[in-house]
Amino acid sequence: MCGIVGYIGKRNAVPILLYGLQRLEYRGYDSAGIAVLEKEGTKIIVEKQVGKIKDLHEYLWNKKIEGNVGIAHTRWATHGPPTIENAHPHLSQRGTIAIVHNGIIENYLELKESLEKKGFRFSSETDTEVIAHLIEDEYEKDLLNTVLKVTKKLEGAYALGIISTYEPDKLIGVRKGSPLIVGVGKDENLIASDIPAVLEYTKDIIPLDDNEIAVLTAKDVKLLDFQGKQKEKKILHVTWDISIAEKSGFKHFMQKEIHEQPRTIADTITGFSSQDIEKIFSKLKDISRITVVACGTSFHAGLVGKFWIEKYAKIPVEVDYASEFRYRDYIVDDKTLIFGISQSGETADTRFAMLDAKKKGAKTLALVNVVGSSLSRESDFVLYTYCGPEIGVAATKTFTAQLVVLYLFALKLAEYRGLISEKEFDQKYRNLLHLPTVVESILKEEKEIKNIAYNYTKADDFLFLARGLNYPIALEGALKLKEISYIHAEGYPAGEMKHGPIALIDENMPVVFIAPKDSLYEKTLSNIQEVKARKGKIISIATKGDKVVKDLSDETIYIPKTKDELYPIVSIVPLQLLSYHIATFLGKDVDQPRNLAKTVTVE
Ligand code: F6R
């Protein structure tokens, strides 16, 4: 996830671009840059810095760059580490085109190869640079037509901002899969990834849809589809206060991030195969055991991963708290894989557990969200989730993305070990592609979940119960609730209830069951009945249409039917919403809960 902004008008573009970048910093903050067309329009000046927008700001302070047309970018690294070379904007070979990009070009290697054959040299490791060279290569007297031609060659998701010395009176914005809006001003127009970036200059907005292009001059905005057909769209007048707009209209970052999951799940599914799969799996196929080390939510993801890895790759898996693992006399050898899971890639316990195990001869693999984080640099191999920055302290979108990667990891390892065929992998990969739609439909039930949440704001304790693959989701549901609402909650395997926790149940105890129609459904049903017999309040997450569970429960939240093994990825979503709404009803600071930090770099 990155932020882009562009300006064309009568004023100096530089301060306007910097202001826009500051409003988009939540989208990424590892490097930033601007490109401005010099007044005569014959040269594009590009300036970049590694670090936050304020570093770029300070760097530009004495440079006195001026121009009325420009684009800018704040980066959250995906392809290539955060360096000046990889920072945007990217220039074409002869400096005629500058481009900023948010998204991923999936076929960039192919495009790069054919451009290199034509003599183009690349100065970055990004997937973006190919677009600048392609436009320069294909340009024939008309920038818009060239951009239209180039979009046909690009696969993946992108929002682009483009300026050119060929036609210095134009700024072009393109959207396919990544957000882009046009800000319509008086004698000036803007593009941006999100509304806050333009609010200072205009409140008249045109949000672009997928497969749309905007051609901006200082006086005019022309909208077209990818076939070049002109479109008319209504201008939206926003009355937003900037602080709300930063959360894109959501009350909290946590709520926004819960709602981003259809996109982050989709990005992580497609991002998986863009990684160095051959290098990772050819080296890992002969390992004899795996220990997952992680903390908090990432630990829960590891517990689900264990089921998938043992089932498909047939390798024994242990899952350990990083803070426990590193202090015991664990046994590893060169056939042991230590698999560290960490959103931030900076959690001290996870890092030091991995470093220690590596020293003792184990192989190490990190699954992180933050590109360039310590864990990603210190491990032998890295896999990524593609979520963009997670700002809410409670992990939400990164958890579901971790599950997606763990599932694909298990399958890919099985394929490399000859346990499933490439065709079977592809089939299961394709099954994942419906998950964004499933999650989307759960998010549509938010109002209903909010009503349920209201009924439980007075509870002092909660139990979360489930079996099998969904048992870690009970743990995660309980963690979400306690960390943001400060209500005591415990997660348990449902079958363990009768060995102790059942003593807690009375008419004041809400018990959340995750009870999808999977192979353990009948067993979970018996546990629901046991709670009902003791007058506990039952809140069930059940498969759509399941009347039996509904009749036994005080509240039922339906989730769509999916493959048994994929339920954990979707069943957590209603629990995230339930916790969120209980906490907001209680007036808690959900984005920054007391005593917690997003990244725990202390041991
Ligand atoms: C819970 C939460 C924490 C983190 C834990 C590990 O919502 O956010 O429990 O999961 O601190 O953090 P990472 O994944 O960054 O290592």
XYZ file of C-alpha atoms and ligand atoms in Angstrom:
619
model
C 0.000 0.000 0.000
C 1.461 3.389 -1.015
C 0.105 6.901 -1.373
C 0.138 8.961 -4.559
C -0.750 12.563 -5.270
C -0.542 14.780 -8.375
C -1.121 18.489 -9.097
C -1.631 20.641 -12.199
C -2.493 24.343 -11.994
C -1.062 27.814 -11.608
C 0.602 27.440 -8.224
C 3.953 25.919 -7.365
C 3.219 22.184 -7.160
C 5.906 21.381 -4.562
C 4.231 22.502 -1.292
C 0.881 21.148 -2.501
C 2.407 17.737 -3.205
C 4.169 17.677 0.165
C 0.957 18.550 1.978
C -0.826 15.757 0.111
C 1.877 13.254 1.004
C 1.603 14.133 4.677
C -2.120 13.308 4.622
C -1.312 9.961 2.991
C 1.534 8.962 5.271
C -0.655 6.362 6.980
C -0.477 4.423 3.701
C 3.272 3.942 3.891
C 6.280 5.710 5.229
C 9.540 4.107 4.258
C 10.509 6.473 1.436
C 8.989 9.364 -0.474
C 9.612 11.471 -3.550
C 8.319 14.094 -5.965
C 8.664 14.758 -9.699
C 8.005 18.252 -11.052
C 7.976 19.511 -14.628
C 10.235 22.542 -14.867
C 8.423 25.724 -15.924
C 9.450 25.405 -19.594
C 8.167 21.850 -19.561
C 11.330 20.410 -21.075
C 12.731 18.635 -18.034
C 11.383 16.602 -15.146
C 13.128 17.106 -11.802
C 12.926 14.130 -9.447
C 13.835 14.256 -5.745
C 13.521 11.325 -3.303
C 14.414 10.464 0.266
C 14.373 7.300 2.353
C 12.285 7.780 5.509
C 9.209 9.782 6.355
C 7.665 12.747 4.548
C 9.272 15.149 7.020
C 12.702 13.924 5.842
C 11.778 14.725 2.237
C 10.373 18.066 3.374
C 13.607 19.023 5.155
C 15.676 17.848 2.198
C 13.682 19.995 -0.254
C 13.645 23.047 1.987
C 16.552 24.887 0.336
C 16.242 23.433 -3.136
C 13.881 26.037 -4.549
C 12.238 23.690 -7.028
C 9.334 25.207 -8.899
C 6.854 23.952 -11.458
C 3.104 23.895 -11.981
C 2.763 20.190 -12.726
C 3.963 17.363 -10.508
C 3.414 13.957 -8.939
C 4.499 12.549 -5.586
C 4.557 9.256 -3.711
C 4.948 7.833 -0.232
C 6.077 4.235 -0.342
C 5.342 1.081 1.594
C 7.907 -1.258 0.072
C 6.726 -4.373 -1.748
C 9.178 -5.040 -4.586
C 12.661 -4.079 -3.465
C 13.789 -2.689 -0.110
C 13.263 0.950 0.877
C 16.145 2.692 -0.908
C 16.425 5.930 -2.905
C 16.622 3.893 -6.148
C 13.398 2.050 -5.350
C 11.550 5.152 -4.121
C 9.042 6.681 -6.547
C 8.642 8.622 -8.842
C 10.397 6.578 -11.516
C 11.724 8.144 -14.699
C 11.844 6.570 -18.149
C 15.233 6.037 -19.777
C 15.371 9.396 -21.569
C 13.644 11.229 -18.734
C 10.519 12.002 -20.763
C 8.046 10.201 -18.480
C 7.710 10.210 -14.688
C 5.408 7.839 -12.914
C 4.085 7.059 -9.430
C 2.341 3.773 -8.731
C 0.324 2.133 -5.978
C -0.260 -1.596 -6.465
C 1.548 -4.564 -7.944
C 2.350 -5.266 -11.612
C 2.253 -9.053 -11.671
C 3.833 -9.535 -15.107
C 6.622 -6.991 -14.637
C 9.433 -9.544 -15.019
C 8.173 -10.530 -18.458
C 7.797 -6.871 -19.492
C 11.192 -6.018 -18.061
C 12.868 -8.777 -20.040
C 11.440 -7.595 -23.341
C 12.342 -3.952 -22.584
C 15.879 -4.994 -21.673
C 16.166 -6.734 -25.036
C 15.308 -3.394 -26.643
C 18.137 -1.742 -24.713
C 16.275 -0.246 -21.757
C 18.319 -0.185 -18.553
C 16.640 -0.379 -15.163
C 17.785 1.615 -12.191
C 15.451 0.119 -9.530
C 14.186 -3.278 -8.372
C 10.557 -2.144 -8.500
C 7.748 -3.466 -10.643
C 6.821 0.173 -11.412
C 9.766 1.234 -13.530
C 8.609 -0.943 -16.456
C 5.564 1.312 -16.900
C 7.659 4.463 -17.404
C 9.883 2.715 -19.975
C 6.896 1.148 -21.721
C 5.176 4.523 -22.177
C 8.378 6.057 -23.521
C 8.892 3.094 -25.852
C 5.347 3.166 -27.225
C 4.859 6.961 -27.417
C 3.613 8.190 -30.783
C 2.420 11.795 -30.667
C -0.394 11.176 -28.164
C 0.175 10.542 -24.466
C -3.383 9.431 -23.695
C -3.440 6.866 -26.525
C -0.060 5.567 -25.437
C -1.236 5.137 -21.841
C -4.347 3.325 -23.102
C -2.131 0.999 -25.135
C 0.170 0.338 -22.185
C -2.673 -0.490 -19.756
C -3.521 -3.421 -22.042
C -0.076 -4.887 -21.355
C -0.195 -4.529 -17.569
C -1.482 -7.333 -15.345
C -2.220 -6.718 -11.682
C -3.570 -3.842 -9.645
C -2.507 -0.271 -10.020
C -3.238 3.384 -9.500
C -0.891 5.566 -11.536
C 0.047 9.218 -11.770
C 1.880 10.168 -14.970
C 3.530 13.360 -16.243
C 5.581 13.839 -19.408
C 7.774 16.357 -21.206
C 5.998 15.264 -24.410
C 2.770 16.900 -23.247
C 3.683 19.101 -20.284
C 0.177 20.540 -19.980
C -1.273 17.187 -18.821
C -1.429 15.056 -15.693
C -2.818 11.549 -16.193
C -4.344 9.319 -13.495
C -5.182 5.637 -14.071
C -7.075 3.270 -11.792
C -7.350 -0.504 -11.878
C -7.690 -2.184 -8.498
C -5.981 0.480 -6.352
C -7.792 3.611 -5.201
C -7.543 6.972 -6.978
C -9.635 10.112 -6.777
C -9.656 13.349 -8.751
C -9.916 16.653 -6.885
C -11.602 19.282 -9.056
C -10.422 22.823 -8.276
C -10.628 26.271 -9.856
C -7.861 26.590 -12.445
C -6.170 23.641 -10.781
C -6.867 19.920 -10.501
C -5.413 17.071 -8.457
C -5.268 13.302 -8.207
C -4.668 11.325 -5.008
C -4.997 7.902 -3.398
C -7.349 9.277 -0.800
C -9.448 12.364 -0.185
C -7.454 13.916 2.716
C -4.595 14.664 0.323
C -6.683 17.192 -1.631
C -9.083 18.518 1.017
C -7.026 21.653 1.615
C -7.508 22.678 -2.034
C -10.916 21.374 -2.979
C -13.853 19.456 -1.586
C -15.130 18.554 -5.058
C -14.137 14.983 -5.700
C -14.562 12.405 -8.448
C -13.661 8.903 -7.195
C -12.398 6.856 -10.144
C -13.723 3.347 -10.684
C -11.607 0.454 -11.897
C -10.486 0.674 -15.525
C -10.829 4.452 -15.696
C -8.398 7.125 -16.808
C -8.471 10.813 -15.902
C -6.719 13.378 -18.088
C -6.219 16.589 -16.149
C -5.178 20.014 -17.400
C -5.254 23.128 -15.212
C -8.714 23.987 -16.555
C -10.313 20.661 -17.290
C -10.814 17.018 -16.258
C -11.595 14.418 -18.920
C -12.625 10.878 -17.863
C -12.385 7.824 -20.095
C -12.654 4.069 -19.871
C -9.814 1.756 -20.952
C -11.302 1.630 -24.467
C -10.840 5.402 -24.732
C -14.563 6.129 -24.536
C -15.316 9.387 -22.728
C -17.422 9.189 -19.529
C -19.475 11.648 -17.558
C -19.380 11.343 -13.775
C -20.967 13.309 -10.998
C -18.788 15.483 -8.792
C -19.092 14.596 -5.110
C -18.968 17.489 -2.665
C -17.456 16.295 0.612
C -17.962 18.092 3.875
C -15.465 16.049 5.811
C -13.369 17.118 8.665
C -9.778 16.069 7.909
C -9.284 13.869 10.973
C -12.224 11.635 9.998
C -11.208 11.551 6.378
C -7.861 10.083 7.301
C -9.718 7.016 8.388
C -11.647 7.070 5.118
C -14.882 7.741 6.916
C -14.453 4.975 9.496
C -14.511 5.913 13.143
C -11.307 4.059 13.961
C -8.384 2.576 12.083
C -9.342 -0.815 13.529
C -12.772 -0.650 11.911
C -11.238 0.500 8.637
C -8.716 -2.324 8.745
C -11.415 -4.916 9.443
C -13.185 -3.615 6.342
C -10.026 -3.741 4.261
C -9.857 -7.528 4.568
C -11.491 -8.435 1.247
C -8.702 -6.463 -0.432
C -5.827 -7.559 1.827
C -6.830 -11.214 1.506
C -6.980 -10.861 -2.294
C -3.619 -9.036 -2.404
C -1.996 -11.683 -0.216
C -3.315 -14.530 -2.367
C -1.923 -12.943 -5.536
C 1.223 -11.688 -3.794
C 2.162 -15.211 -2.641
C 3.222 -16.429 -6.056
C 5.120 -13.222 -6.856
C 7.663 -14.207 -4.181
C 10.776 -16.308 -4.587
C 8.873 -19.605 -4.354
C 11.444 -21.810 -6.103
C 14.309 -20.582 -3.922
C 12.349 -21.037 -0.698
C 10.642 -24.363 -1.288
C 13.452 -26.178 -3.076
C 15.594 -25.517 0.010
C 12.879 -26.389 2.522
C 11.393 -29.532 1.015
C 13.691 -31.874 2.955
C 13.200 -30.466 6.443
C 12.011 -32.999 9.008
C 10.205 -30.759 11.498
C 8.959 -27.222 11.998
C 8.680 -25.057 15.093
C 6.582 -21.939 14.745
C 7.661 -19.148 17.086
C 5.445 -16.090 17.475
C 3.562 -13.891 19.950
C -0.054 -12.823 20.413
C -2.197 -12.874 17.306
C 0.686 -14.176 15.179
C 0.975 -17.145 17.582
C -2.706 -17.922 16.978
C -2.103 -17.872 13.222
C 0.703 -20.395 13.804
C -1.690 -22.723 15.640
C -3.994 -22.808 12.616
C -0.976 -23.250 10.310
C 0.029 -26.392 12.233
C -3.208 -28.138 11.121
C -2.625 -27.312 7.459
C 1.111 -28.118 7.383
C 0.704 -31.473 9.139
C -2.279 -32.375 6.947
C -0.693 -31.562 3.588
C 3.097 -31.462 3.943
C 3.159 -34.291 6.519
C 5.806 -32.612 8.633
C 5.392 -32.470 12.442
C 4.837 -28.922 13.675
C 5.220 -27.452 17.154
C 3.924 -23.962 17.901
C 5.631 -22.113 20.707
C 5.439 -18.686 22.258
C 8.672 -16.998 21.199
C 9.134 -15.739 24.751
C 9.046 -19.335 26.063
C 10.906 -21.112 23.278
C 14.050 -19.042 23.549
C 14.534 -19.747 27.228
C 14.249 -23.529 27.137
C 16.694 -26.211 26.045
C 15.066 -26.804 22.704
C 16.551 -29.243 20.222
C 17.234 -28.240 16.628
C 19.413 -29.425 13.751
C 19.912 -28.449 10.124
C 16.693 -30.256 9.190
C 14.637 -28.131 11.597
C 12.815 -25.086 10.298
C 12.103 -22.294 12.767
C 9.173 -20.404 11.287
C 8.807 -16.941 12.831
C 5.495 -15.152 12.315
C 5.344 -11.428 13.047
C 3.278 -8.618 11.558
C 5.861 -5.980 12.462
C 8.934 -8.143 11.989
C 10.334 -6.315 14.993
C 8.945 -8.209 18.011
C 11.986 -8.717 20.221
C 11.081 -12.180 21.543
C 10.417 -13.539 18.058
C 13.576 -11.986 16.625
C 15.853 -13.283 19.352
C 14.281 -16.758 19.308
C 14.999 -16.934 15.572
C 18.540 -15.580 15.863
C 19.325 -18.052 18.636
C 17.929 -21.034 16.714
C 19.832 -19.968 13.594
C 23.047 -19.895 15.603
C 22.287 -23.455 16.736
C 22.059 -24.622 13.126
C 18.340 -24.449 12.296
C 16.970 -22.944 9.090
C 14.818 -19.837 9.628
C 11.827 -18.539 7.696
C 10.014 -15.294 8.561
C 6.428 -14.394 7.691
C 6.129 -10.613 8.073
C 3.976 -7.721 6.907
C 6.587 -4.977 7.079
C 9.064 -5.076 4.226
C 12.616 -4.443 5.312
C 11.871 -5.237 8.980
C 14.567 -6.814 11.162
C 13.081 -10.313 11.039
C 12.908 -10.231 7.237
C 16.576 -9.258 7.057
C 17.805 -11.665 9.709
C 16.084 -14.842 8.448
C 17.257 -17.284 5.775
C 13.943 -16.980 3.912
C 11.028 -14.513 3.967
C 7.366 -14.633 3.011
C 5.107 -11.574 3.109
C 1.525 -10.649 3.813
C 0.317 -7.833 1.544
C -1.751 -5.700 3.903
C -0.143 -2.275 3.866
C 0.459 -0.571 7.209
C -1.726 -1.729 10.082
C -2.288 1.257 12.354
C -4.859 -0.036 14.862
C -2.958 -1.736 17.681
C -5.210 -4.815 17.576
C -4.140 -6.990 14.663
C -7.018 -7.753 12.281
C -6.278 -7.687 8.560
C -2.763 -9.026 9.094
C -4.138 -12.084 10.947
C -6.371 -13.209 8.064
C -3.507 -12.532 5.631
C -1.111 -14.617 7.782
C -3.626 -17.474 7.578
C -3.735 -17.196 3.787
C 0.066 -17.431 3.579
C 0.208 -20.357 6.027
C -2.364 -22.262 3.982
C -0.470 -21.653 0.743
C 2.826 -22.475 2.484
C 1.456 -25.877 3.564
C 0.222 -26.635 0.051
C 3.366 -25.462 -1.736
C 5.561 -27.470 0.621
C 3.349 -30.517 -0.028
C 3.749 -29.959 -3.772
C 7.547 -29.729 -3.520
C 7.551 -32.895 -1.386
C 5.567 -34.713 -4.078
C 2.504 -35.144 -1.858
C 0.116 -33.155 -4.020
C 0.304 -32.365 -7.726
C 0.670 -28.922 -9.285
C -2.904 -29.318 -10.500
C -4.150 -29.990 -6.965
C -2.259 -26.932 -5.730
C -3.880 -24.807 -8.436
C -7.324 -26.148 -7.577
C -6.913 -25.293 -3.883
C -5.381 -21.919 -4.773
C -8.464 -21.168 -6.870
C -10.716 -22.124 -3.925
C -9.159 -19.266 -1.986
C -10.210 -16.729 -4.564
C -13.810 -16.654 -3.348
C -12.746 -15.657 0.193
C -12.812 -11.873 -0.418
C -16.481 -12.176 -1.454
C -17.287 -14.302 1.601
C -15.648 -11.763 3.913
C -17.419 -8.931 2.091
C -20.776 -10.556 2.829
C -19.905 -10.951 6.547
C -18.954 -7.263 6.708
C -22.404 -6.406 5.386
C -23.835 -7.899 8.624
C -22.014 -5.298 10.742
C -25.207 -3.572 11.888
C -26.598 -6.873 13.124
C -23.340 -7.704 14.939
C -23.334 -4.224 16.482
C -26.833 -4.842 17.882
C -25.638 -8.097 19.430
C -22.578 -6.341 20.867
C -24.808 -3.833 22.640
C -26.451 -6.630 24.661
C -23.123 -7.772 26.132
C -21.408 -4.544 27.173
C -22.181 -5.263 30.837
C -20.548 -8.715 30.877
C -17.492 -9.152 33.118
C -16.225 -12.347 31.503
C -16.568 -14.193 28.209
C -15.720 -17.725 27.110
C -14.822 -18.485 23.493
C -15.067 -22.153 22.479
C -14.374 -24.087 19.291
C -12.841 -27.317 18.033
C -10.142 -28.348 15.591
C -8.976 -25.726 13.140
C -11.296 -23.183 14.702
C -9.975 -23.614 18.227
C -7.196 -21.020 17.617
C -9.937 -18.676 16.396
C -11.546 -18.991 19.840
C -8.206 -17.901 21.323
C -7.944 -15.001 18.887
C -11.567 -13.936 19.488
C -10.879 -13.824 23.238
C -7.647 -11.861 22.746
C -9.393 -9.272 20.548
C -12.088 -8.732 23.147
C -9.795 -8.380 26.138
C -7.234 -6.113 24.528
C -9.646 -3.452 23.306
C -12.614 -3.686 25.723
C -10.683 -4.772 28.865
C -13.363 -7.429 29.498
C -11.862 -10.669 30.759
C -12.151 -13.412 28.146
C -10.764 -16.915 27.738
C -10.514 -19.117 24.695
C -10.676 -22.902 25.102
C -10.946 -25.988 22.946
C -14.660 -26.814 23.280
C -13.877 -30.415 24.282
C -11.795 -29.198 27.232
C -14.723 -27.284 28.712
C -15.933 -30.214 30.791
C -12.489 -30.518 32.398
C -12.773 -27.257 34.293
C -14.168 -24.121 32.630
C -17.727 -25.523 32.724
C -17.732 -24.566 36.408
C -17.744 -20.897 35.341
C -20.993 -21.165 33.406
C -24.143 -19.575 34.757
C -26.778 -17.212 33.371
C -24.289 -14.296 33.464
C -21.637 -15.919 31.311
C -21.680 -15.224 27.564
C -20.156 -18.145 25.669
C -19.146 -17.595 22.061
C -19.139 -20.782 19.970
C -17.501 -20.999 16.587
C -19.652 -23.779 15.182
C -19.461 -24.000 11.391
C -20.802 -27.090 9.637
C -17.450 -28.860 9.419
C -16.367 -32.400 10.325
C -16.485 -31.609 14.080
C -19.883 -29.931 13.930
C -21.796 -32.661 15.831
C -19.239 -32.618 18.660
C -19.438 -28.827 18.963
C -23.224 -29.094 18.969
C -23.031 -31.319 22.093
C -20.892 -28.666 23.801
C -23.448 -25.979 22.927
C -26.120 -28.140 24.508
C -24.020 -28.535 27.670
C -23.757 -24.749 28.007
C -27.446 -24.297 27.312
C -28.303 -26.836 30.048
C -26.372 -24.605 32.487
C -28.149 -21.434 31.308
C -25.083 -19.798 29.763
C -25.774 -17.095 27.153
C -24.841 -18.537 23.767
C -23.546 -16.451 20.870
C -22.865 -18.671 17.865
C -20.946 -18.214 14.662
C -22.746 -20.691 12.410
C -22.984 -21.643 8.765
C -25.760 -19.797 6.933
C -29.053 -21.640 7.172
C -28.108 -23.763 10.218
C -31.420 -23.783 12.132
C -30.233 -26.273 14.756
C -27.528 -23.979 16.116
C -29.817 -20.955 15.782
C -32.498 -22.603 17.918
C -29.982 -23.427 20.646
C -28.380 -19.969 20.683
C -29.369 -16.623 22.149
C -27.656 -14.889 19.250
C -26.518 -16.285 15.925
C -24.149 -14.686 13.460
C -24.248 -16.507 10.150
C -21.230 -16.882 7.909
C -21.445 -18.232 4.342
C -20.596 -21.860 3.678
C -17.027 -22.446 2.601
C -14.572 -25.370 2.460
C -14.135 -26.888 5.961
C -10.457 -26.074 6.054
C -10.987 -22.408 5.143
C -13.458 -21.552 7.928
C -10.793 -20.060 10.253
C -10.004 -17.343 7.686
C -13.604 -16.121 7.697
C -14.930 -17.043 11.148
C -12.631 -14.550 12.876
C -14.169 -11.592 10.996
C -17.482 -11.453 12.957
C -15.493 -11.821 16.190
C -13.331 -8.829 15.268
C -16.497 -6.798 14.684
C -18.112 -8.052 17.896
C -15.096 -6.989 19.986
C -14.814 -3.697 18.152
C -18.421 -2.743 18.825
C -18.417 -3.885 22.458
C -15.293 -1.741 23.015
C -16.710 1.322 21.245
C -19.980 1.066 23.189
C -17.827 1.076 26.313
C -16.041 4.197 25.039
C -12.604 2.567 24.918
C -9.711 3.829 22.837
C -9.775 0.927 20.395
C -6.927 2.101 18.196
C -4.561 2.618 21.094
C -5.666 0.430 23.993
C -4.101 1.111 27.344
C -0.690 -0.434 28.078
C -0.277 -1.817 24.565
C 2.049 -0.907 21.719
C 1.786 -1.942 18.104
C 5.362 -3.163 18.014
C 6.867 -4.781 21.085
C 10.613 -4.327 20.822
C 11.278 -5.056 24.483
C 11.730 -8.568 25.853
C -2.947 -8.517 19.180
C -1.671 -7.994 18.809
C -0.458 -8.552 19.474
C 0.575 -8.915 18.405
C 1.886 -9.369 19.059
C 2.891 -9.824 18.033
O -3.975 -7.884 18.486
O -1.574 -7.151 17.955
O -0.765 -9.651 20.253
O 0.038 -9.934 17.619
O 2.422 -8.305 19.793
O 3.210 -8.801 17.157
P 3.926 -9.111 15.784
O 3.009 -9.912 14.964
O 4.236 -7.767 15.201
O 5.175 -9.879 16.117
